[in-house]
Tab-separated table of C-alpha atoms in Angstrom:
chain	number	residue	atom	x	y	z
A	29	GLN	CA	-11.223	59.011	-91.621
A	30	VAL	CA	-9.342	61.691	-89.692
A	31	GLN	CA	-7.264	64.438	-91.238
A	32	LEU	CA	-4.661	66.494	-89.400
A	33	VAL	CA	-3.301	69.754	-90.767
A	34	GLU	CA	-0.434	71.598	-89.086
A	35	SER	CA	0.214	75.309	-89.391
A	36	GLY	CA	2.243	78.034	-87.741
A	37	GLY	CA	5.762	77.056	-88.664
A	38	GLY	CA	8.287	79.493	-90.008
A	39	LEU	CA	11.647	81.160	-89.536
A	40	VAL	CA	12.465	82.708	-86.161
A	41	GLN	CA	15.564	83.970	-84.402
A	42	PRO	CA	17.070	82.144	-81.439
A	43	GLY	CA	15.157	83.081	-78.321
A	44	GLY	CA	12.013	83.734	-80.295
A	45	SER	CA	8.631	82.063	-80.135
A	46	LEU	CA	6.232	80.236	-82.410
A	47	ARG	CA	2.847	78.681	-81.892
A	48	LEU	CA	1.981	75.612	-83.913
A	49	SER	CA	-1.577	74.487	-84.502
A	50	CYS	CA	-2.993	71.169	-85.629
A	51	ALA	CA	-6.568	71.109	-86.838
A	52	ALA	CA	-8.330	67.746	-86.882
A	53	SER	CA	-11.249	67.075	-89.172
A	54	GLY	CA	-13.203	64.182	-90.608
A	55	SER	CA	-14.955	61.374	-88.788
A	56	ILE	CA	-14.222	62.521	-85.271
A	57	PHE	CA	-16.055	61.747	-82.074
A	58	SER	CA	-13.108	62.302	-79.791
A	59	LEU	CA	-9.390	61.663	-79.878
A	60	GLY	CA	-7.145	59.980	-77.407
A	61	TYR	CA	-3.576	61.084	-76.949
A	62	MET	CA	-2.387	63.837	-79.247
A	63	GLY	CA	1.201	64.835	-79.668
A	64	TRP	CA	3.884	66.651	-81.551
A	65	TYR	CA	6.855	64.926	-83.114
A	66	ARG	CA	9.753	66.449	-84.953
A	67	GLN	CA	12.372	65.295	-87.383
A	68	ALA	CA	15.544	67.225	-88.086
A	69	PRO	CA	17.710	66.645	-91.164
A	70	GLY	CA	19.686	63.452	-90.750
A	71	LYS	CA	17.923	62.610	-87.488
A	72	GLN	CA	15.205	60.193	-86.479
A	73	ARG	CA	11.743	61.375	-85.616
A	74	GLU	CA	11.320	62.071	-81.919
A	75	LEU	CA	8.445	62.771	-79.591
A	76	VAL	CA	8.375	66.396	-78.478
A	77	ALA	CA	5.257	66.511	-76.326
A	78	ARG	CA	2.031	64.627	-75.782
A	79	VAL	CA	-1.264	65.425	-74.106
A	80	SER	CA	-4.038	63.032	-73.113
A	81	SER	CA	-7.730	63.592	-73.653
A	82	GLY	CA	-7.902	64.572	-69.993
A	83	GLY	CA	-5.112	67.118	-70.280
A	84	SER	CA	-2.153	65.341	-68.725
A	85	THR	CA	1.105	66.139	-70.502
A	86	ASN	CA	4.526	64.708	-71.175
A	87	TYR	CA	7.527	66.508	-72.619
A	88	ALA	CA	10.881	65.573	-73.983
A	89	ASP	CA	13.631	66.696	-71.628
A	90	SER	CA	15.077	68.904	-74.337
A	91	VAL	CA	11.962	71.080	-74.505
A	92	LYS	CA	10.598	70.915	-70.977
A	93	GLY	CA	10.140	74.375	-69.547
A	94	ARG	CA	10.217	75.991	-72.985
A	95	PHE	CA	7.347	74.325	-74.854
A	96	THR	CA	3.728	73.964	-73.813
A	97	ILE	CA	1.302	71.535	-75.413
A	98	SER	CA	-2.434	72.048	-75.139
A	99	ARG	CA	-5.637	70.974	-76.822
A	100	ASP	CA	-9.050	72.435	-77.406
A	101	ASN	CA	-11.352	69.443	-77.607
A	102	ALA	CA	-14.332	71.526	-78.680
A	103	LYS	CA	-12.368	72.793	-81.674
A	104	ASN	CA	-10.513	69.522	-82.281
A	105	THR	CA	-7.294	71.483	-82.317
A	106	LEU	CA	-3.881	70.797	-80.840
A	107	TYR	CA	-1.342	73.513	-80.064
A	108	LEU	CA	2.339	73.746	-79.312
A	109	GLN	CA	3.592	77.000	-77.845
A	110	MET	CA	7.345	77.165	-78.364
A	111	ASN	CA	9.358	79.741	-76.440
A	112	SER	CA	13.077	80.373	-76.074
A	113	LEU	CA	13.698	78.613	-79.343
A	114	LYS	CA	17.146	77.260	-80.093
A	115	PRO	CA	18.789	76.358	-83.404
A	116	GLU	CA	18.595	72.700	-82.400
A	117	ASP	CA	14.805	73.000	-82.424
A	118	THR	CA	14.967	73.302	-86.201
A	119	ALA	CA	12.943	70.447	-87.669
A	120	VAL	CA	9.758	69.478	-89.405
A	121	TYR	CA	7.072	69.217	-86.759
A	122	TYR	CA	4.309	66.650	-87.129
A	123	CYS	CA	0.970	66.389	-85.407
A	124	ASN	CA	-0.132	62.959	-84.204
A	125	ALA	CA	-3.437	61.720	-82.824
A	126	GLN	CA	-4.613	58.408	-81.432
A	127	ASN	CA	-7.912	56.754	-82.241
A	128	PRO	CA	-9.706	56.647	-78.882
A	129	VAL	CA	-11.320	53.250	-79.530
A	130	PHE	CA	-8.785	51.473	-81.706
A	131	THR	CA	-5.742	52.793	-79.915
A	132	ARG	CA	-3.261	51.162	-82.262
A	133	VAL	CA	-4.596	53.389	-85.038
A	134	GLU	CA	-2.840	56.734	-85.299
A	135	TYR	CA	-3.161	59.716	-87.590
A	136	TRP	CA	-0.468	62.059	-88.874
A	137	GLY	CA	-0.355	65.500	-90.380
A	138	GLN	CA	1.812	66.581	-93.282
A	139	GLY	CA	4.275	68.500	-91.134
A	140	THR	CA	5.272	72.126	-90.793
A	141	GLN	CA	8.818	73.461	-90.992
A	142	VAL	CA	10.322	75.299	-88.033
A	143	THR	CA	13.667	76.973	-88.610
A	144	VAL	CA	15.528	78.752	-85.810
A	145	SER	CA	18.377	80.838	-87.150
A	146	SER	CA	19.855	84.317	-86.922
């Protein structure tokens, strides 16, 4: 049993910044890949960024250079620093984590709303 809880979303102006957090709890030894997904109204869910247990990262082209994903393994927490936000970044952001042993098993948070608007 693993639980993921996102926080840090809110309303910001274009060009502003937000930092999202995802706290993992429950039966945790370690986690494999962790990532952030987002889903905008009327759109499919998409991968925003992902980080491995060793710290290697991948980003969607649309956010590369603006967003930074990181993890604190000691705290079982995932972060997404979002800078230079654009209206098209508006979406519900979801935290995702991979079971390190049974890699087909994934966990999801409840989502946090990010709205970028003047």
